[in-house]
């Protein structure tokens, strides 16, 4: 029985890791993920300069779901590149973005020129920056950005996408993504701009309470996105499944839908890095119950009803 998996020629001892934004802002938090039974880590999404993010409270969660409007708090791209160059490992993920396309290019030029030799996750789907739309909902802009990015980045790079809800949108997005040598696509980021209400008041302060929804509440949407892209993307583009993973069974379903790696956000926030020990054990138990020995025995083999 093994949970090993592969993305962009990198081998991982497990298929479970953190989702960007959760337990990954400082080197102390990232070290704790490395010390856990997670396969690897992805950093908090880094921008060209450090950011404090939005006013608090900006996250509320439980095991049923979460809402956040963090506003991209991070220590800046230089911090993460320094830390990653000390680690000098090719199996770590660095998440990056910018508040404009120019900033995205600036950050990625730095990453391309640095000694970093891991995987780049380009976040095109942050829902929480005041006045900034989610890039990946503007298909023309996403296309333009990917043309420029692949003109100078030759390190393994994938994109973090927001959830889509219409089958035509999956067709349109996949048609764009298939034009590029992407190493992976990560579906999904939080569902943008939900509202949580406690008593008579919004649960978080920024943006009058509007924020990204995560956790169990979004599992169905996440699975649909993973499978829709699995059906449409070139085989060379791996899929990372993110959304609503709090048990081994949840991870099993993401893999059945086509995910090669599964990320954990809200449940990691609630339980801490020891969650990976439980999830690895539960996923193995789920696989045993179906007679599967490895991820590739069932990845993407979701069954449909006849007729
Ligand atoms: O920092 C955030 O507010 C944030 C980001 Cl960048 C993201 O990609 N997804 C999310 O739910 N929150």
PDB file of C-alpha atoms in Angstrom, residues 19 28 39 53 58 62-64 73 82 85 117 124 135 156 178 188 207 217 231 233 238 244 252 272 289 291 296 299:
ATOM      1  CA  UNK A  19      -3.472  24.401   0.620  1.00  0.00           C
ATOM      2  CA  UNK A  28       8.191  28.331  11.351  1.00  0.00           C
ATOM      3  CA  UNK A  39       3.844  15.125   1.285  1.00  0.00           C
ATOM      4  CA  UNK A  53      -3.611  42.031   4.560  1.00  0.00           C
ATOM      5  CA  UNK A  58     -10.789  37.978   8.715  1.00  0.00           C
ATOM      6  CA  UNK A  62     -15.182  25.109  11.794  1.00  0.00           C
ATOM      7  CA  UNK A  63     -15.095  21.629  10.300  1.00  0.00           C
ATOM      8  CA  UNK A  64     -18.237  22.364   8.268  1.00  0.00           C
ATOM      9  CA  UNK A  73      -1.024  38.868   4.000  1.00  0.00           C
ATOM     10  CA  UNK A  82      15.525  33.094   0.731  1.00  0.00           C
ATOM     11  CA  UNK A  85      17.049  28.519  -1.316  1.00  0.00           C
ATOM     12  CA  UNK A 117      14.223  24.676  -8.267  1.00  0.00           C
ATOM     13  CA  UNK A 124      -5.048  33.542 -10.446  1.00  0.00           C
ATOM     14  CA  UNK A 135      -8.092  37.124 -12.700  1.00  0.00           C
ATOM     15  CA  UNK A 156       7.571  23.838 -13.591  1.00  0.00           C
ATOM     16  CA  UNK A 178      -4.301  23.303 -23.089  1.00  0.00           C
ATOM     17  CA  UNK A 188     -10.349  25.066  -6.483  1.00  0.00           C
ATOM     18  CA  UNK A 207     -15.580  44.026   2.505  1.00  0.00           C
ATOM     19  CA  UNK A 217     -19.523  23.421   2.124  1.00  0.00           C
ATOM     20  CA  UNK A 231     -12.010  15.216 -18.655  1.00  0.00           C
ATOM     21  CA  UNK A 233      -7.087  18.853 -20.026  1.00  0.00           C
ATOM     22  CA  UNK A 238      -1.664  17.051 -13.548  1.00  0.00           C
ATOM     23  CA  UNK A 244     -13.692  20.203   1.382  1.00  0.00           C
ATOM     24  CA  UNK A 252     -10.328   9.380  -2.098  1.00  0.00           C
ATOM     25  CA  UNK A 272      -3.238  21.675  12.729  1.00  0.00           C
ATOM     26  CA  UNK A 289     -11.687  -1.452   1.421  1.00  0.00           C
ATOM     27  CA  UNK A 291      -8.661  -3.445  -2.905  1.00  0.00           C
ATOM     28  CA  UNK A 296      -2.952   5.093  -9.986  1.00  0.00           C
ATOM     29  CA  UNK A 299      -7.204   7.929 -10.125  1.00  0.00           C
TER      30      UNK A 299
END
